[in-house]
Structures are given as C-alpha cells and as structure tokens.
Amino acid sequence: MPKAMKVYEVGAPSVMQWEDVDLGKPGEGEVLLRHTAVGLNFIDVYFRTGVYPAAGFPFVPGLEGAGVVDEVGTGVSDLSVGDRVAYASPPLGAYAEQRLMPADRLVKIPAEITDTTAAAMMLKGMTVQYLLRQVYDVKSGDTILFHAAAGGVGLIACQWAKHLGATVIGTVSTDEKADLARKHGCDYPVIYTRENFVERVKEITDGKGVPVVYDSVGRTTFDDSLDCLQPKGLMASFGQSSGAVENFNPGVLSLKGSLFLTRPTLMTYTARREDLVAMADELCSVVTSGAVTIPINQRFRLADAIQAHTDLEARKTQGATVFEV
Ligand SMILES: NC(=O)c1ccc[n+]([C@@H]2O[C@H](COP(=O)([O-])OP(=O)(O)OC[C@H]3O[C@@H](n4cnc5c(N)ncnc54)[C@H](OP(=O)(O)O)[C@@H]3O)[C@@H](O)[C@H]2O)c1
C-alpha cells in the first residue's frame, strides 16, 4: 500500500503523520500517478496551519509534483501509462508516493527536464510566469522590487526578470541569501532585516520609485512596499509568509499616488486548461534554453516533511526544496 503524509488537525509541523493510504482506482477523467518527486511550497504551510482551510480532515497536503502515469481512468485520451507528467494544482494530495489526479491538470515533461526539476519548478515557475508576464508585463529598462528574492519563487523571478531585461532589486534576510540572489540575477540585494528597503529603492531609482512591487511577505513589508512605487504603480501582493495583511484602507492607494493593488493566485491564472498549457510551455522553454535555472538547495524524503516545514518557516531554506520519492 502507498504511503502519504496526513494532517489530522491544524497546527505545528508535528501534526503531519506518515501513513498508508488506500487510493482505489482512477475515476472518470483521472489518472493514478506514481510520484518521483514532490515540491515543497509555502502554501503547504498555510494549509497545515489553517491560514487556508482544507476541505476536511485528515488531508494530504501538497500541490506540486512530478511522476509517471501508472493507470488511466475512463475518458482520458491524451495520457497513457508510462507518460512522465508534472503539475501545480489542486486538489491537495502531493505528499504521497502515489495519488489520483485529474488528467486535465497534468502536463507532459520535456525530455530535457528531470522529474526533480519539474517538481521544483511547476508551482514556483508558473507563478513567476504570471507575475512577470501577465500581472505586470516586465520590460527591458524596468526596475522592479521583488521580496524574498532568495526563496523558491524569488530565485526563479530574479533570473526571469533579468532575462526580460529588467533591473532587479530584491530583499533578503541575510548576507548569504544576498550572495545567492546576486548570483541569480538580482542587481541590488537589500538586506531588509537591517536596511530600510524604501530608502534603498529611492536611492537606486534616483527618487522615482519602481513601477511594480512583488510582495509575498505580507504583514511586515506591505505598507513600506507601497512607498516604493511610482505614481500609478502596481502592488502585487501574492503571499503572506510573515502573516496576513489586515485592515487595509483603499484610500491609502489614492494618497500614495493612484496606485493599483492586486492579490493574485496561480489557481486563477491556470484555471483554463489552455492557459495552464501556455504558461507551462513558456516556463519549460526558459528552462530548457538555460535562461532560467531551477536551484534546488534542500532535498528531503517525504517522510521527513516535518523537518522540511520547520526549516521553511524558520527562513532557513534557499531556492527550492524537493521531496525525493
Ligand atoms: N499567490 C500565488 O499564486 C503564489 C504562488 C506561489 C507562491 N506564493 C507565495 O510566494 C511566497 C514564496 O513562496 P516559496 O514557496 O517560494 O517560499 P520561499 O520564498 O522559499 O520562503 C519564504 C521566504 O519568505 C521570507 N520571509 C519573510 N518573513 C518571513 C517570516 N516571518 N516567516 C517565514 N518566511 C519569511 C523568507 O526569506 P528571507 O529570509 O530572505 O526573508 C523565506 O525564506 C510565499 O509567500 C507563497 O505563499 C504565492
């Protein structure tokens, strides 16, 4: 019987338990997927802690993985047993040796991309695709601010933004993370645990500010991020690793220069199959061309997910973290 990590109640990483799961056969439109690698994402922490509610308990966390199709259900025409596939999508359930998955959420992995890289890049890389290419179309000559620049999403974003011709200002908590961000295309790492990032952005942009801020840190950076924007600039608030932004008054957007604010999610941007495929294709092409690499700095066994969550929440990780199955 396959094993999976199950969450019986919200709480600390220790609420996760490695247990047998009974999957049954794939239903209509589903495949049985044997994972070879699974991605760790901060959203897994939000579900485990109850910031985002799961549909019920116990649940198996995880939204990103890669593997091989072991069995196909009825009505699945474009996938066959043995296909190498990857995904970044609900339903929850990636922290498992095997799982059932809707076929229309899967994409085939090009031969040049390993399963481990696919599991590390699908959620984080497609997030970068929609942030840099759809939420705001980053152009050559733009200077952008990207928070948590040495994280899983952050290191991909630095490289991709550089590839698009932008100048990248990125915040990080330590000197070591600053070095890593710099090596991945961040022109100006700012150590926001000791430097004032608003002042640094103003210095770097000759007082103009940036046209877009990508803020996944949330509570501790949100207000100051708005002060980094040019008039009519765009704030993409796409996460809350430091806690939720509360009591926001939209009048602030007018006072600070007719700003725009969006709170986007990957799930909205990939809801239509054709968008999912186009975004995955663009991600695969920047990775296979070598323009963007997928740095995997931590590897764990799925059974050690408790340690992986502990490290992610303690800001100890850099780049992507992958579970090898
Ligand atoms: N909306 C979407 O579609 C979407 C999709 C994917 C990811 N996200 C969001 O993007 C962010 C990055 O995701 P990721 O999986 O790649 O994680 P990550 O960036 O590898 O890890 C989170 C990073 O946030 C920073 N951070 C700042 N304050 C923190 C705090 N109080 N506690 C913990 N971390 C803190 C840390 O970097 P420093 O040590 O350098 O500060 C930490 O390494 C997350 O907020 C996630 O929810 C959103």
mmCIF file with all atom_site columns, C-alpha atoms in Angstrom, residues 44-196:
data_model
loop_
_atom_site.group_PDB
_atom_site.id
_atom_site.type_symbol
_atom_site.label_atom_id
_atom_site.label_alt_id
_atom_site.label_comp_id
_atom_site.label_asym_id
_atom_site.label_entity_id
_atom_site.label_seq_id
_atom_site.pdbx_PDB_ins_code
_atom_site.Cartn_x
_atom_site.Cartn_y
_atom_site.Cartn_z
_atom_site.occupancy
_atom_site.B_iso_or_equiv
_atom_site.pdbx_formal_charge
_atom_site.auth_seq_id
_atom_site.auth_comp_id
_atom_site.auth_asym_id
_atom_site.auth_atom_id
_atom_site.pdbx_PDB_model_num
ATOM 1   C CA . ASP A 1 44  ? 1.635   23.919 2.187   1.00 0.00 ? 44  ASP A CA 1
ATOM 2   C CA . VAL A 1 45  ? 2.343   25.721 5.475   1.00 0.00 ? 45  VAL A CA 1
ATOM 3   C CA . TYR A 1 46  ? -0.785  27.876 5.054   1.00 0.00 ? 46  TYR A CA 1
ATOM 4   C CA . PHE A 1 47  ? -2.930  24.717 4.701   1.00 0.00 ? 47  PHE A CA 1
ATOM 5   C CA . ARG A 1 48  ? -1.220  22.921 7.582   1.00 0.00 ? 48  ARG A CA 1
ATOM 6   C CA . THR A 1 49  ? -1.683  25.916 9.903   1.00 0.00 ? 49  THR A CA 1
ATOM 7   C CA . GLY A 1 50  ? -5.253  26.637 8.795   1.00 0.00 ? 50  GLY A CA 1
ATOM 8   C CA . VAL A 1 51  ? -4.498  30.029 7.178   1.00 0.00 ? 51  VAL A CA 1
ATOM 9   C CA . TYR A 1 52  ? -6.106  28.459 4.109   1.00 0.00 ? 52  TYR A CA 1
ATOM 10  C CA . PRO A 1 53  ? -8.829  25.987 5.092   1.00 0.00 ? 53  PRO A CA 1
ATOM 11  C CA . ALA A 1 54  ? -8.664  22.432 3.702   1.00 0.00 ? 54  ALA A CA 1
ATOM 12  C CA . ALA A 1 55  ? -11.951 20.798 2.668   1.00 0.00 ? 55  ALA A CA 1
ATOM 13  C CA . GLY A 1 56  ? -11.778 18.352 5.597   1.00 0.00 ? 56  GLY A CA 1
ATOM 14  C CA . PHE A 1 57  ? -9.595  16.165 7.833   1.00 0.00 ? 57  PHE A CA 1
ATOM 15  C CA . PRO A 1 58  ? -7.453  14.204 7.517   1.00 0.00 ? 58  PRO A CA 1
ATOM 16  C CA . PHE A 1 59  ? -5.989  15.689 4.337   1.00 0.00 ? 59  PHE A CA 1
ATOM 17  C CA . VAL A 1 60  ? -2.786  15.046 2.430   1.00 0.00 ? 60  VAL A CA 1
ATOM 18  C CA . PRO A 1 61  ? -1.025  18.379 1.752   1.00 0.00 ? 61  PRO A CA 1
ATOM 19  C CA . GLY A 1 62  ? 0.880   19.407 -1.343  1.00 0.00 ? 62  GLY A CA 1
ATOM 20  C CA . LEU A 1 63  ? 0.059   20.960 -4.703  1.00 0.00 ? 63  LEU A CA 1
ATOM 21  C CA . GLU A 1 64  ? 3.143   20.279 -6.832  1.00 0.00 ? 64  GLU A CA 1
ATOM 22  C CA . GLY A 1 65  ? 4.690   17.085 -8.110  1.00 0.00 ? 65  GLY A CA 1
ATOM 23  C CA . ALA A 1 66  ? 6.106   15.031 -10.945 1.00 0.00 ? 66  ALA A CA 1
ATOM 24  C CA . GLY A 1 67  ? 5.908   11.353 -11.766 1.00 0.00 ? 67  GLY A CA 1
ATOM 25  C CA . VAL A 1 68  ? 4.755   8.598  -14.048 1.00 0.00 ? 68  VAL A CA 1
ATOM 26  C CA . VAL A 1 69  ? 1.221   7.654  -15.077 1.00 0.00 ? 69  VAL A CA 1
ATOM 27  C CA . ASP A 1 70  ? 0.521   4.146  -13.709 1.00 0.00 ? 70  ASP A CA 1
ATOM 28  C CA . GLU A 1 71  ? -3.131  3.787  -14.737 1.00 0.00 ? 71  GLU A CA 1
ATOM 29  C CA . VAL A 1 72  ? -5.689  5.880  -16.643 1.00 0.00 ? 72  VAL A CA 1
ATOM 30  C CA . GLY A 1 73  ? -9.397  6.222  -15.925 1.00 0.00 ? 73  GLY A CA 1
ATOM 31  C CA . THR A 1 74  ? -12.194 6.339  -18.479 1.00 0.00 ? 74  THR A CA 1
ATOM 32  C CA . GLY A 1 75  ? -12.393 9.414  -20.687 1.00 0.00 ? 75  GLY A CA 1
ATOM 33  C CA . VAL A 1 76  ? -8.666  10.157 -20.526 1.00 0.00 ? 76  VAL A CA 1
ATOM 34  C CA . SER A 1 77  ? -7.492  10.299 -24.138 1.00 0.00 ? 77  SER A CA 1
ATOM 35  C CA . ASP A 1 78  ? -4.266  12.302 -24.180 1.00 0.00 ? 78  ASP A CA 1
ATOM 36  C CA . LEU A 1 79  ? -2.287  10.445 -21.489 1.00 0.00 ? 79  LEU A CA 1
ATOM 37  C CA . SER A 1 80  ? -1.034  6.845  -21.448 1.00 0.00 ? 80  SER A CA 1
ATOM 38  C CA . VAL A 1 81  ? 0.549   4.534  -18.908 1.00 0.00 ? 81  VAL A CA 1
ATOM 39  C CA . GLY A 1 82  ? 4.253   5.402  -18.622 1.00 0.00 ? 82  GLY A CA 1
ATOM 40  C CA . ASP A 1 83  ? 3.946   9.115  -19.529 1.00 0.00 ? 83  ASP A CA 1
ATOM 41  C CA . ARG A 1 84  ? 6.146   11.482 -17.487 1.00 0.00 ? 84  ARG A CA 1
ATOM 42  C CA . VAL A 1 85  ? 3.976   14.304 -16.165 1.00 0.00 ? 85  VAL A CA 1
ATOM 43  C CA . ALA A 1 86  ? 4.007   17.176 -13.690 1.00 0.00 ? 86  ALA A CA 1
ATOM 44  C CA . TYR A 1 87  ? 1.500   19.544 -12.101 1.00 0.00 ? 87  TYR A CA 1
ATOM 45  C CA . ALA A 1 88  ? 0.923   22.518 -9.828  1.00 0.00 ? 88  ALA A CA 1
ATOM 46  C CA . SER A 1 89  ? -2.714  22.437 -8.923  1.00 0.00 ? 89  SER A CA 1
ATOM 47  C CA . PRO A 1 90  ? -5.453  21.397 -6.534  1.00 0.00 ? 90  PRO A CA 1
ATOM 48  C CA . PRO A 1 91  ? -6.717  19.034 -5.333  1.00 0.00 ? 91  PRO A CA 1
ATOM 49  C CA . LEU A 1 92  ? -4.360  18.768 -2.353  1.00 0.00 ? 92  LEU A CA 1
ATOM 50  C CA . GLY A 1 93  ? -2.530  15.461 -2.084  1.00 0.00 ? 93  GLY A CA 1
ATOM 51  C CA . ALA A 1 94  ? 1.032   15.725 -3.412  1.00 0.00 ? 94  ALA A CA 1
ATOM 52  C CA . TYR A 1 95  ? 2.757   14.490 -0.223  1.00 0.00 ? 95  TYR A CA 1
ATOM 53  C CA . ALA A 1 96  ? 2.234   10.884 -1.260  1.00 0.00 ? 96  ALA A CA 1
ATOM 54  C CA . GLU A 1 97  ? 4.033   8.058  -3.018  1.00 0.00 ? 97  GLU A CA 1
ATOM 55  C CA . GLN A 1 98  ? 1.018   7.675  -5.303  1.00 0.00 ? 98  GLN A CA 1
ATOM 56  C CA . ARG A 1 99  ? -2.137  9.713  -5.834  1.00 0.00 ? 99  ARG A CA 1
ATOM 57  C CA . LEU A 1 100 ? -5.187  10.095 -8.041  1.00 0.00 ? 100 LEU A CA 1
ATOM 58  C CA . MET A 1 101 ? -5.108  13.284 -10.105 1.00 0.00 ? 101 MET A CA 1
ATOM 59  C CA . PRO A 1 102 ? -7.440  14.904 -12.660 1.00 0.00 ? 102 PRO A CA 1
ATOM 60  C CA . ALA A 1 103 ? -5.774  14.342 -16.048 1.00 0.00 ? 103 ALA A CA 1
ATOM 61  C CA . ASP A 1 104 ? -6.601  17.848 -17.252 1.00 0.00 ? 104 ASP A CA 1
ATOM 62  C CA . ARG A 1 105 ? -4.313  19.367 -14.602 1.00 0.00 ? 105 ARG A CA 1
ATOM 63  C CA . LEU A 1 106 ? -1.246  17.430 -15.810 1.00 0.00 ? 106 LEU A CA 1
ATOM 64  C CA . VAL A 1 107 ? 1.327   18.440 -18.407 1.00 0.00 ? 107 VAL A CA 1
ATOM 65  C CA . LYS A 1 108 ? 3.910   16.205 -20.054 1.00 0.00 ? 108 LYS A CA 1
ATOM 66  C CA . ILE A 1 109 ? 7.520   16.941 -19.094 1.00 0.00 ? 109 ILE A CA 1
ATOM 67  C CA . PRO A 1 110 ? 10.018  17.565 -21.934 1.00 0.00 ? 110 PRO A CA 1
ATOM 68  C CA . ALA A 1 111 ? 12.886  15.034 -22.059 1.00 0.00 ? 111 ALA A CA 1
ATOM 69  C CA . GLU A 1 112 ? 15.471  17.732 -21.189 1.00 0.00 ? 112 GLU A CA 1
ATOM 70  C CA . ILE A 1 113 ? 13.833  18.439 -17.804 1.00 0.00 ? 113 ILE A CA 1
ATOM 71  C CA . THR A 1 114 ? 14.335  15.920 -14.982 1.00 0.00 ? 114 THR A CA 1
ATOM 72  C CA . ASP A 1 115 ? 11.471  14.882 -12.721 1.00 0.00 ? 115 ASP A CA 1
ATOM 73  C CA . THR A 1 116 ? 13.161  16.566 -9.761  1.00 0.00 ? 116 THR A CA 1
ATOM 74  C CA . THR A 1 117 ? 13.471  19.865 -11.619 1.00 0.00 ? 117 THR A CA 1
ATOM 75  C CA . ALA A 1 118 ? 9.854   19.590 -12.791 1.00 0.00 ? 118 ALA A CA 1
ATOM 76  C CA . ALA A 1 119 ? 8.663   19.056 -9.215  1.00 0.00 ? 119 ALA A CA 1
ATOM 77  C CA . ALA A 1 120 ? 10.680  22.077 -8.088  1.00 0.00 ? 120 ALA A CA 1
ATOM 78  C CA . MET A 1 121 ? 9.558   24.439 -10.829 1.00 0.00 ? 121 MET A CA 1
ATOM 79  C CA . MET A 1 122 ? 5.918   23.903 -11.751 1.00 0.00 ? 122 MET A CA 1
ATOM 80  C CA . LEU A 1 123 ? 4.245   25.888 -8.975  1.00 0.00 ? 123 LEU A CA 1
ATOM 81  C CA . LYS A 1 124 ? 7.022   28.405 -8.402  1.00 0.00 ? 124 LYS A CA 1
ATOM 82  C CA . GLY A 1 125 ? 7.888   28.865 -12.087 1.00 0.00 ? 125 GLY A CA 1
ATOM 83  C CA . MET A 1 126 ? 4.332   29.279 -13.363 1.00 0.00 ? 126 MET A CA 1
ATOM 84  C CA . THR A 1 127 ? 3.801   31.775 -10.529 1.00 0.00 ? 127 THR A CA 1
ATOM 85  C CA . VAL A 1 128 ? 6.770   33.759 -11.833 1.00 0.00 ? 128 VAL A CA 1
ATOM 86  C CA . GLN A 1 129 ? 5.361   33.464 -15.369 1.00 0.00 ? 129 GLN A CA 1
ATOM 87  C CA . TYR A 1 130 ? 2.057   35.079 -14.455 1.00 0.00 ? 130 TYR A CA 1
ATOM 88  C CA . LEU A 1 131 ? 3.652   37.680 -12.144 1.00 0.00 ? 131 LEU A CA 1
ATOM 89  C CA . LEU A 1 132 ? 6.273   38.931 -14.622 1.00 0.00 ? 132 LEU A CA 1
ATOM 90  C CA . ARG A 1 133 ? 4.379   38.355 -17.873 1.00 0.00 ? 133 ARG A CA 1
ATOM 91  C CA . GLN A 1 134 ? 0.702   38.855 -17.024 1.00 0.00 ? 134 GLN A CA 1
ATOM 92  C CA . VAL A 1 135 ? 0.092   40.750 -13.755 1.00 0.00 ? 135 VAL A CA 1
ATOM 93  C CA . TYR A 1 136 ? 2.651   43.295 -14.960 1.00 0.00 ? 136 TYR A CA 1
ATOM 94  C CA . ASP A 1 137 ? 4.470   42.844 -18.270 1.00 0.00 ? 137 ASP A CA 1
ATOM 95  C CA . VAL A 1 138 ? 8.113   43.342 -17.234 1.00 0.00 ? 138 VAL A CA 1
ATOM 96  C CA . LYS A 1 139 ? 10.029  45.099 -19.992 1.00 0.00 ? 139 LYS A CA 1
ATOM 97  C CA . SER A 1 140 ? 13.644  45.881 -20.752 1.00 0.00 ? 140 SER A CA 1
ATOM 98  C CA . GLY A 1 141 ? 14.597  49.014 -18.829 1.00 0.00 ? 141 GLY A CA 1
ATOM 99  C CA . ASP A 1 142 ? 12.129  48.441 -15.951 1.00 0.00 ? 142 ASP A CA 1
ATOM 100 C CA . THR A 1 143 ? 13.427  48.381 -12.392 1.00 0.00 ? 143 THR A CA 1
ATOM 101 C CA . ILE A 1 144 ? 11.358  46.083 -10.189 1.00 0.00 ? 144 ILE A CA 1
ATOM 102 C CA . LEU A 1 145 ? 11.271  45.209 -6.487  1.00 0.00 ? 145 LEU A CA 1
ATOM 103 C CA . PHE A 1 146 ? 10.876  41.514 -5.598  1.00 0.00 ? 146 PHE A CA 1
ATOM 104 C CA . HIS A 1 147 ? 10.696  40.486 -1.931  1.00 0.00 ? 147 HIS A CA 1
ATOM 105 C CA . ALA A 1 148 ? 12.184  37.219 -0.571  1.00 0.00 ? 148 ALA A CA 1
ATOM 106 C CA . ALA A 1 149 ? 14.477  37.166 -3.598  1.00 0.00 ? 149 ALA A CA 1
ATOM 107 C CA . ALA A 1 150 ? 16.483  34.126 -2.431  1.00 0.00 ? 150 ALA A CA 1
ATOM 108 C CA . GLY A 1 151 ? 13.410  31.930 -1.901  1.00 0.00 ? 151 GLY A CA 1
ATOM 109 C CA . GLY A 1 152 ? 11.964  29.262 -4.178  1.00 0.00 ? 152 GLY A CA 1
ATOM 110 C CA . VAL A 1 153 ? 9.869   31.717 -6.190  1.00 0.00 ? 153 VAL A CA 1
ATOM 111 C CA . GLY A 1 154 ? 12.425  34.501 -5.678  1.00 0.00 ? 154 GLY A CA 1
ATOM 112 C CA . LEU A 1 155 ? 15.454  32.914 -7.347  1.00 0.00 ? 155 LEU A CA 1
ATOM 113 C CA . ILE A 1 156 ? 13.398  31.979 -10.402 1.00 0.00 ? 156 ILE A CA 1
ATOM 114 C CA . ALA A 1 157 ? 11.945  35.517 -10.536 1.00 0.00 ? 157 ALA A CA 1
ATOM 115 C CA . CYS A 1 158 ? 15.374  37.196 -10.352 1.00 0.00 ? 158 CYS A CA 1
ATOM 116 C CA . GLN A 1 159 ? 16.649  35.169 -13.308 1.00 0.00 ? 159 GLN A CA 1
ATOM 117 C CA . TRP A 1 160 ? 13.500  35.546 -15.402 1.00 0.00 ? 160 TRP A CA 1
ATOM 118 C CA . ALA A 1 161 ? 13.250  39.305 -14.794 1.00 0.00 ? 161 ALA A CA 1
ATOM 119 C CA . LYS A 1 162 ? 16.914  39.683 -15.751 1.00 0.00 ? 162 LYS A CA 1
ATOM 120 C CA . HIS A 1 163 ? 16.260  37.642 -18.895 1.00 0.00 ? 163 HIS A CA 1
ATOM 121 C CA . LEU A 1 164 ? 13.483  40.132 -19.765 1.00 0.00 ? 164 LEU A CA 1
ATOM 122 C CA . GLY A 1 165 ? 15.976  42.984 -19.439 1.00 0.00 ? 165 GLY A CA 1
ATOM 123 C CA . ALA A 1 166 ? 14.873  44.378 -16.074 1.00 0.00 ? 166 ALA A CA 1
ATOM 124 C CA . THR A 1 167 ? 16.990  45.705 -13.219 1.00 0.00 ? 167 THR A CA 1
ATOM 125 C CA . VAL A 1 168 ? 16.104  43.678 -10.125 1.00 0.00 ? 168 VAL A CA 1
ATOM 126 C CA . ILE A 1 169 ? 16.044  44.975 -6.554  1.00 0.00 ? 169 ILE A CA 1
ATOM 127 C CA . GLY A 1 170 ? 15.449  42.016 -4.214  1.00 0.00 ? 170 GLY A CA 1
ATOM 128 C CA . THR A 1 171 ? 15.045  41.806 -0.456  1.00 0.00 ? 171 THR A CA 1
ATOM 129 C CA . VAL A 1 172 ? 16.638  39.024 1.607   1.00 0.00 ? 172 VAL A CA 1
ATOM 130 C CA . SER A 1 173 ? 17.260  38.435 5.308   1.00 0.00 ? 173 SER A CA 1
ATOM 131 C CA . THR A 1 174 ? 20.960  37.505 5.361   1.00 0.00 ? 174 THR A CA 1
ATOM 132 C CA . ASP A 1 175 ? 24.289  38.159 3.629   1.00 0.00 ? 175 ASP A CA 1
ATOM 133 C CA . GLU A 1 176 ? 24.392  34.558 2.428   1.00 0.00 ? 176 GLU A CA 1
ATOM 134 C CA . LYS A 1 177 ? 20.983  34.951 0.792   1.00 0.00 ? 177 LYS A CA 1
ATOM 135 C CA . ALA A 1 178 ? 22.122  38.267 -0.734  1.00 0.00 ? 178 ALA A CA 1
ATOM 136 C CA . ASP A 1 179 ? 25.072  36.494 -2.398  1.00 0.00 ? 179 ASP A CA 1
ATOM 137 C CA . LEU A 1 180 ? 22.804  33.774 -3.727  1.00 0.00 ? 180 LEU A CA 1
ATOM 138 C CA . ALA A 1 181 ? 20.261  36.267 -5.097  1.00 0.00 ? 181 ALA A CA 1
ATOM 139 C CA . ARG A 1 182 ? 23.077  38.239 -6.761  1.00 0.00 ? 182 ARG A CA 1
ATOM 140 C CA . LYS A 1 183 ? 24.349  35.051 -8.445  1.00 0.00 ? 183 LYS A CA 1
ATOM 141 C CA . HIS A 1 184 ? 20.840  34.551 -9.870  1.00 0.00 ? 184 HIS A CA 1
ATOM 142 C CA . GLY A 1 185 ? 20.421  37.983 -11.444 1.00 0.00 ? 185 GLY A CA 1
ATOM 143 C CA . CYS A 1 186 ? 19.451  40.245 -8.551  1.00 0.00 ? 186 CYS A CA 1
ATOM 144 C CA . ASP A 1 187 ? 21.280  43.522 -9.248  1.00 0.00 ? 187 ASP A CA 1
ATOM 145 C CA . TYR A 1 188 ? 20.628  45.087 -5.848  1.00 0.00 ? 188 TYR A CA 1
ATOM 146 C CA . PRO A 1 189 ? 20.059  42.666 -2.946  1.00 0.00 ? 189 PRO A CA 1
ATOM 147 C CA . VAL A 1 190 ? 18.749  44.627 0.056   1.00 0.00 ? 190 VAL A CA 1
ATOM 148 C CA . ILE A 1 191 ? 19.064  43.028 3.473   1.00 0.00 ? 191 ILE A CA 1
ATOM 149 C CA . TYR A 1 192 ? 15.706  44.113 4.859   1.00 0.00 ? 192 TYR A CA 1
ATOM 150 C CA . THR A 1 193 ? 16.447  42.774 8.329   1.00 0.00 ? 193 THR A CA 1
ATOM 151 C CA . ARG A 1 194 ? 18.923  45.642 8.773   1.00 0.00 ? 194 ARG A CA 1
ATOM 152 C CA . GLU A 1 195 ? 18.474  48.039 5.810   1.00 0.00 ? 195 GLU A CA 1
ATOM 153 C CA . ASN A 1 196 ? 15.497  50.296 5.094   1.00 0.00 ? 196 ASN A CA 1
#
